[in-house]
CSV table of C-alpha atoms and ligand atoms in Angstrom, one decimal:
chain,number,residue,atom,x,y,z
A,1,MET,CA,135.2,-89.7,-42.5
A,2,SER,CA,134.3,-89.2,-46.1
A,3,ASN,CA,134.0,-92.1,-48.5
A,4,PHE,CA,137.2,-91.1,-50.2
A,5,VAL,CA,139.5,-91.5,-47.2
A,6,GLN,CA,140.4,-95.0,-46.2
A,7,SER,CA,142.7,-95.9,-43.3
A,8,LEU,CA,144.4,-99.2,-42.7
A,9,THR,CA,147.3,-100.5,-40.7
A,10,VAL,CA,150.6,-102.1,-41.8
A,11,GLY,CA,152.1,-103.3,-38.5
A,12,GLU,CA,152.5,-100.1,-36.5
A,13,ALA,CA,152.1,-97.8,-39.5
A,14,HIS,CA,148.8,-96.0,-40.1
A,15,VAL,CA,148.3,-95.8,-43.9
A,16,THR,CA,145.6,-93.6,-45.3
A,17,VAL,CA,144.6,-93.7,-48.9
A,18,ILE,CA,142.9,-90.6,-50.2
A,19,ASN,CA,141.2,-90.8,-53.5
A,20,ILE,CA,141.1,-87.1,-54.2
A,21,ALA,CA,139.7,-87.3,-57.8
A,22,TYR,CA,138.5,-89.3,-60.7
A,23,ALA,CA,139.1,-88.6,-64.3
A,24,ASP,CA,137.9,-90.3,-67.5
A,25,TRP,CA,140.8,-92.0,-69.1
A,26,ASN,CA,140.6,-93.2,-72.7
A,27,PHE,CA,142.8,-96.2,-72.0
A,28,PRO,CA,142.8,-97.9,-75.4
A,29,ALA,CA,143.7,-94.7,-77.2
A,30,GLY,CA,146.8,-94.3,-75.1
A,31,LEU,CA,148.0,-97.8,-75.7
A,32,ASP,CA,147.9,-98.3,-79.4
A,33,THR,CA,145.9,-101.4,-78.9
A,34,ALA,CA,144.3,-101.8,-82.3
A,35,ALA,CA,146.7,-104.3,-83.8
A,36,SER,CA,148.0,-105.7,-80.5
A,37,PRO,CA,147.6,-109.5,-80.1
A,38,TRP,CA,147.1,-109.2,-76.3
A,39,TRP,CA,144.2,-106.8,-76.6
A,40,PRO,CA,141.1,-108.8,-77.7
A,41,PRO,CA,140.5,-110.6,-74.4
A,42,TYR,CA,140.5,-107.3,-72.6
A,43,ALA,CA,138.5,-105.2,-75.0
A,44,ALA,CA,135.1,-105.7,-73.4
A,45,GLN,CA,136.2,-104.2,-70.1
A,46,PHE,CA,137.2,-101.0,-71.8
A,47,GLU,CA,133.9,-100.4,-73.7
A,48,GLN,CA,132.9,-98.1,-70.8
A,49,PRO,CA,135.1,-95.2,-69.7
A,50,VAL,CA,137.9,-96.2,-67.4
A,51,TRP,CA,137.8,-94.0,-64.3
A,52,SER,CA,141.3,-93.2,-63.3
A,53,HIS,CA,141.8,-92.6,-59.5
A,54,HIS,CA,144.2,-90.1,-58.0
A,55,ASN,CA,145.2,-92.0,-54.8
A,56,VAL,CA,147.3,-89.9,-52.5
A,57,VAL,CA,148.7,-91.9,-49.6
A,58,HIS,CA,149.6,-90.7,-46.1
A,59,ILE,CA,151.9,-92.8,-43.9
A,60,ALA,CA,152.2,-92.2,-40.1
A,61,LEU,CA,154.9,-94.2,-38.4
A,62,ALA,CA,156.6,-93.2,-35.2
A,63,ASP,CA,157.5,-89.5,-35.6
A,64,ALA,CA,157.3,-89.6,-39.4
A,65,SER,CA,154.3,-88.1,-41.3
A,66,ILE,CA,154.8,-88.9,-44.9
A,67,LEU,CA,152.8,-88.1,-48.0
A,68,VAL,CA,153.3,-90.1,-51.2
A,69,ASP,CA,152.4,-87.8,-54.1
A,70,ALA,CA,150.5,-84.6,-53.8
A,71,GLY,CA,147.6,-85.0,-56.2
A,72,PHE,CA,146.4,-82.5,-58.7
A,73,ASP,CA,144.5,-80.1,-56.6
A,74,ASP,CA,144.2,-77.4,-59.2
A,75,LEU,CA,141.2,-75.4,-60.2
A,76,PRO,CA,138.5,-77.3,-62.2
A,77,ASP,CA,139.1,-75.1,-65.2
A,78,SER,CA,142.8,-75.9,-65.5
A,79,PRO,CA,144.0,-76.7,-69.0
A,80,TYR,CA,145.8,-79.6,-67.5
A,81,GLN,CA,142.8,-81.5,-66.2
A,82,LEU,CA,141.9,-84.8,-67.8
A,83,PRO,CA,138.5,-85.1,-69.4
A,84,ARG,CA,135.6,-85.3,-67.0
A,85,PHE,CA,137.9,-84.7,-64.0
A,86,ARG,CA,136.0,-84.8,-60.8
A,87,ARG,CA,137.5,-83.8,-57.5
A,88,ASN,CA,136.3,-85.8,-54.6
A,89,VAL,CA,137.9,-84.0,-51.7
A,90,ASP,CA,140.4,-81.2,-51.2
A,91,LEU,CA,143.7,-82.7,-50.1
A,92,SER,CA,144.1,-80.5,-47.1
A,93,ALA,CA,140.6,-81.2,-46.0
A,94,ALA,CA,141.1,-84.9,-46.4
A,95,LEU,CA,144.2,-84.9,-44.3
A,96,ARG,CA,142.4,-83.0,-41.6
A,97,GLU,CA,139.9,-85.9,-41.5
A,98,VAL,CA,142.7,-88.1,-40.2
A,99,GLY,CA,144.1,-85.4,-37.9
A,100,VAL,CA,147.0,-84.3,-40.0
A,101,ALA,CA,147.6,-80.6,-40.6
A,102,PRO,CA,149.7,-79.5,-43.6
A,103,GLU,CA,152.5,-78.3,-41.2
A,104,ASP,CA,152.6,-81.8,-39.6
A,105,ILE,CA,153.9,-83.4,-42.8
A,106,THR,CA,157.6,-84.3,-42.5
A,107,HIS,CA,158.2,-85.7,-46.0
A,108,VAL,CA,156.5,-85.7,-49.3
A,109,VAL,CA,157.7,-88.4,-51.7
A,110,ILE,CA,157.1,-87.6,-55.3
A,111,THR,CA,157.0,-90.8,-57.3
A,112,HIS,CA,157.6,-88.9,-60.5
A,113,PRO,CA,156.9,-85.3,-61.6
A,114,HIS,CA,153.9,-85.6,-63.8
A,115,ASP,CA,151.2,-83.0,-63.4
A,116,ASP,CA,148.7,-85.2,-61.6
A,117,HIS,CA,151.3,-86.1,-58.9
A,118,ILE,CA,152.8,-82.7,-58.1
A,119,GLY,CA,149.9,-80.2,-58.6
A,120,GLY,CA,149.0,-80.2,-54.9
A,121,LEU,CA,152.5,-79.3,-53.6
A,122,THR,CA,151.7,-75.7,-53.4
A,123,VAL,CA,148.7,-73.4,-52.6
A,124,LYS,CA,147.9,-70.1,-54.3
A,125,GLN,CA,147.9,-67.1,-52.1
A,126,GLY,CA,146.9,-64.0,-54.0
A,127,THR,CA,149.0,-64.2,-57.2
A,128,SER,CA,151.8,-66.3,-55.9
A,129,TYR,CA,152.3,-69.9,-54.8
A,130,THR,CA,153.7,-71.2,-51.5
A,131,PRO,CA,154.5,-74.7,-50.3
A,132,ARG,CA,151.4,-76.4,-49.0
A,133,PHE,CA,153.5,-78.5,-46.6
A,134,PRO,CA,155.9,-75.8,-45.2
A,135,GLN,CA,157.9,-78.2,-42.9
A,136,ALA,CA,158.2,-81.1,-45.3
A,137,ARG,CA,161.2,-82.2,-47.2
A,138,VAL,CA,160.1,-83.0,-50.8
A,139,LEU,CA,161.9,-86.1,-52.1
A,140,LEU,CA,162.2,-86.4,-55.8
A,141,SER,CA,164.6,-88.6,-57.9
A,142,ARG,CA,167.6,-86.8,-59.1
A,143,TRP,CA,167.0,-88.4,-62.6
A,144,ASP,CA,163.6,-86.6,-62.8
A,145,TRP,CA,165.0,-83.2,-61.9
A,146,GLU,CA,168.4,-82.7,-63.4
A,147,GLY,CA,167.9,-82.0,-67.1
A,148,ASN,CA,164.1,-81.9,-66.8
A,149,PRO,CA,163.0,-79.3,-69.4
A,150,ASP,CA,159.8,-78.5,-67.5
A,151,ARG,CA,161.9,-76.6,-64.9
A,152,GLU,CA,162.6,-73.9,-67.5
A,153,ASP,CA,159.1,-73.7,-68.9
A,154,PRO,CA,156.8,-71.2,-67.1
A,155,THR,CA,153.7,-72.7,-68.6
A,156,GLU,CA,154.3,-76.1,-67.0
A,157,VAL,CA,152.8,-77.2,-63.7
A,158,CYS,CA,156.4,-77.6,-62.4
A,159,ALA,CA,156.8,-73.8,-62.6
A,160,TRP,CA,154.3,-73.2,-59.7
A,161,THR,CA,155.0,-76.4,-57.8
A,162,LEU,CA,158.4,-78.1,-57.7
A,163,ASN,CA,160.2,-74.9,-58.6
A,164,VAL,CA,158.5,-73.1,-55.7
A,165,VAL,CA,159.5,-75.9,-53.3
A,166,ASP,CA,163.0,-75.8,-54.7
A,167,ARG,CA,163.3,-72.0,-54.2
A,168,ALA,CA,162.0,-72.5,-50.6
A,169,GLY,CA,164.9,-74.9,-50.0
A,170,ARG,CA,162.6,-77.9,-49.4
A,171,LEU,CA,163.6,-80.1,-52.4
A,172,ASN,CA,165.8,-83.0,-51.7
A,173,LEU,CA,167.1,-85.2,-54.5
A,174,VAL,CA,167.1,-89.0,-54.2
A,175,ASP,CA,169.8,-91.2,-55.6
A,176,GLY,CA,168.5,-94.7,-55.8
A,177,SER,CA,167.2,-96.3,-52.6
A,178,GLN,CA,166.7,-94.1,-49.5
A,179,GLU,CA,165.3,-94.7,-46.1
A,180,VAL,CA,162.8,-91.9,-45.4
A,181,ALA,CA,162.2,-93.0,-41.8
A,182,PRO,CA,162.6,-96.4,-40.0
A,183,GLY,CA,160.3,-98.8,-41.9
A,184,VAL,CA,159.7,-96.5,-44.9
A,185,THR,CA,162.0,-96.7,-47.8
A,186,ILE,CA,162.1,-95.2,-51.3
A,187,LEU,CA,163.0,-97.7,-54.0
A,188,PRO,CA,163.8,-96.9,-57.6
A,189,ALA,CA,161.3,-98.2,-60.2
A,190,PRO,CA,162.2,-96.4,-63.4
A,191,GLY,CA,160.3,-96.6,-66.7
A,192,GLU,CA,157.3,-94.2,-66.4
A,193,THR,CA,160.0,-91.6,-66.0
A,194,PRO,CA,163.8,-92.0,-65.7
A,195,GLY,CA,163.6,-91.5,-61.9
A,196,HIS,CA,160.2,-93.0,-61.1
A,197,GLN,CA,160.3,-94.3,-57.6
A,198,ILE,CA,158.0,-96.3,-55.2
A,199,VAL,CA,157.7,-96.5,-51.4
A,200,ARG,CA,157.9,-99.6,-49.2
A,201,VAL,CA,156.3,-99.6,-45.8
A,202,GLN,CA,157.4,-102.4,-43.4
A,203,SER,CA,156.4,-102.8,-39.8
A,204,GLU,CA,156.1,-105.8,-37.6
A,205,GLY,CA,156.3,-108.3,-40.5
A,206,GLN,CA,153.7,-106.5,-42.6
A,207,THR,CA,154.5,-104.9,-45.9
A,208,ALA,CA,152.8,-102.5,-48.2
A,209,TYR,CA,154.0,-100.7,-51.4
A,210,VAL,CA,152.9,-97.4,-52.7
A,211,LEU,CA,153.4,-97.8,-56.4
A,212,GLY,CA,152.9,-94.4,-58.1
A,213,ASP,CA,152.4,-95.2,-61.8
A,214,LEU,CA,154.3,-98.5,-61.9
A,215,PHE,CA,150.9,-99.9,-63.0
A,216,HIS,CA,148.2,-97.6,-64.3
A,217,HIS,CA,145.6,-100.4,-64.6
A,218,PRO,CA,145.5,-104.1,-63.6
A,219,VAL,CA,145.8,-105.1,-67.2
A,220,MET,CA,149.4,-103.9,-66.9
A,221,VAL,CA,150.1,-106.5,-64.2
A,222,GLU,CA,149.0,-109.3,-66.5
A,223,GLN,CA,150.6,-107.7,-69.6
A,224,PRO,CA,153.7,-106.0,-68.1
A,225,TRP,CA,155.2,-104.7,-71.4
A,226,VAL,CA,152.1,-102.5,-71.9
A,227,ASN,CA,152.9,-99.0,-70.8
A,228,ARG,CA,151.9,-96.1,-73.1
A,229,GLY,CA,155.1,-95.8,-75.0
A,230,ARG,CA,157.5,-95.4,-72.1
A,231,ASP,CA,160.8,-97.1,-71.8
A,232,VAL,CA,159.6,-100.7,-72.1
A,233,GLU,CA,162.8,-102.4,-70.9
A,234,GLN,CA,162.9,-100.3,-67.8
A,235,VAL,CA,159.2,-100.8,-67.1
A,236,LEU,CA,159.4,-104.5,-67.5
A,237,ALA,CA,162.4,-104.8,-65.1
A,238,SER,CA,160.8,-102.5,-62.5
A,239,ARG,CA,157.6,-104.4,-62.6
A,240,GLN,CA,159.3,-107.8,-62.4
A,241,ARG,CA,161.4,-106.7,-59.4
A,242,LEU,CA,158.3,-105.4,-57.6
A,243,ALA,CA,156.3,-108.5,-58.4
A,244,GLU,CA,158.8,-110.9,-57.0
A,245,ALA,CA,159.3,-108.8,-53.8
A,246,ALA,CA,155.5,-108.3,-53.3
A,247,LEU,CA,154.8,-112.0,-53.7
A,248,ALA,CA,157.5,-113.0,-51.3
A,249,GLU,CA,156.2,-110.5,-48.7
A,250,ASP,CA,152.5,-111.0,-49.4
A,251,ALA,CA,152.5,-107.2,-49.7
A,252,LEU,CA,149.4,-104.9,-49.9
A,253,LEU,CA,149.7,-102.6,-52.9
A,254,VAL,CA,148.3,-99.2,-53.6
A,255,ALA,CA,148.7,-97.8,-57.2
A,256,TYR,CA,147.9,-94.1,-57.9
A,257,HIS,CA,145.4,-94.7,-60.6
A,258,ILE,CA,143.9,-98.1,-59.7
A,259,GLY,CA,140.6,-98.2,-57.9
A,260,THR,CA,141.3,-101.1,-55.5
A,261,LEU,CA,143.9,-102.0,-53.0
A,262,GLY,CA,145.5,-105.2,-54.3
A,263,LYS,CA,147.8,-108.1,-53.9
A,264,LEU,CA,149.7,-109.9,-56.7
A,265,ARG,CA,149.0,-113.5,-57.4
A,266,PRO,CA,151.0,-115.8,-59.6
A,267,THR,CA,149.3,-117.1,-62.8
A,268,ALA,CA,150.4,-119.6,-65.4
A,269,THR,CA,152.0,-116.8,-67.4
A,270,GLY,CA,153.0,-114.2,-64.9
A,271,PHE,CA,151.0,-112.2,-62.3
A,272,THR,CA,147.5,-110.9,-61.7
A,273,TRP,CA,146.2,-108.0,-59.6
A,274,GLU,CA,143.8,-109.5,-57.0
A,275,PRO,CA,141.5,-106.7,-55.6
A,276,VAL,CA,141.5,-106.6,-51.8
A,277,ARG,CA,139.1,-103.7,-51.3
A,278,PRO,CA,137.7,-100.9,-53.4
A,279,ILE,CA,139.4,-97.7,-52.4
A,280,GLU,CA,136.5,-95.4,-52.5
A,281,SER,CA,134.6,-97.2,-49.7
A,282,LEU,CA,134.8,-96.2,-46.1
A,283,THR,CA,136.5,-99.3,-44.7
A,284,LEU,CA,138.9,-100.0,-41.9
A,285,LEU,CA,141.1,-103.0,-42.5
A,286,ASN,CA,143.1,-105.0,-39.9
A,287,GLN,CA,146.7,-106.2,-40.4
A,288,GLU,CA,145.4,-109.2,-42.5
A,289,GLY,CA,143.6,-106.8,-44.8
A,290,GLU,CA,140.2,-107.9,-43.5
A,291,VAL,CA,137.4,-105.6,-42.9
A,292,MET,CA,137.1,-104.6,-39.2
A,293,VAL,CA,133.9,-102.6,-39.2
B,1,ZN,ZN1,149.7,-90.5,-62.9
C-alpha cells in the first residue's frame, strides 16, 4: 500500500483516507490576516508554505461502498491547479490498493462543489467525459445545485463533472440530513458554501466525521470565525455544532485539507485540534486510534 493510502476501522466500518495530492496554499493571503488581532501568535507557523492536503475518504460498511469527495484528478497543466500542485496517487489506482473498483462504489458524497472536490467525478475518454463511478449515486446538497451559476458556464469544472453526472441520471440532491446507509449519515454544515455537508460514520459505539472544508487548517478550530470571507455566522454555527457532537462522541475527524487525523479537545477559550496521526504515513489504526503495526 502506498504511503498516501491509510486505512483504519470505526467499529465495523473500514475507512480509508487517500491523500491524492498536495498543493502550496498561501494561507495568510487568503485570510486578510494583516490587521487581525488573533494572528500574531500564529504567524510563525505560516512562515513556511502550508501544504494543503486533498484527502479523499472511502467508507466500506456492510453493502455500502461510499466515497466522500472525488478529489481533483485533473491533468497537471490544468488552469485550476493550485500553485505547486503535486499529485500523490491517481484516485482509481489508490482505490484499487484497497480492493475497490470504480464500479463498486455505491455512493459519492460531495461535501460541496468546489473544483478540488469534484474534479475526479469523471474520466476523459477521447474528447468527452464519462462518470468515473458508473454505478454510484452522487449526493450533493440541493442548496449547492439549484441556482449554482457554474452549471451554466462551460469553462467551469462543473461542466465536465457534475453536469455529466447529472445528464447520466446519477445526481441525487440532498435536503438536510440524510442516511446514506445504516451507520453513515450526511449532516448539513453550511458556511463554506450554502449547502456544505459533512458525513458521520457510527458503528459499534465508534464515531468518525469526514468534514470536507468545515476546517481548512487547525487554526480554524481554535479561531472558529476565521474562514476566508465565507458566511461567518453559518460557519461559526456549523463548527460549534460539530465540535459539541465530536467532543461528546470522542470522534475521530478527517478534514479534506488537514494533514493529520484529529480529535477535538476543549481549551479555556474553545477547542483545539489534537493530531492523532499524520495522514501521509502508512499506518493501520485500531478502534482506539492506536497504531497496530
Ligand atoms: Zn477544498
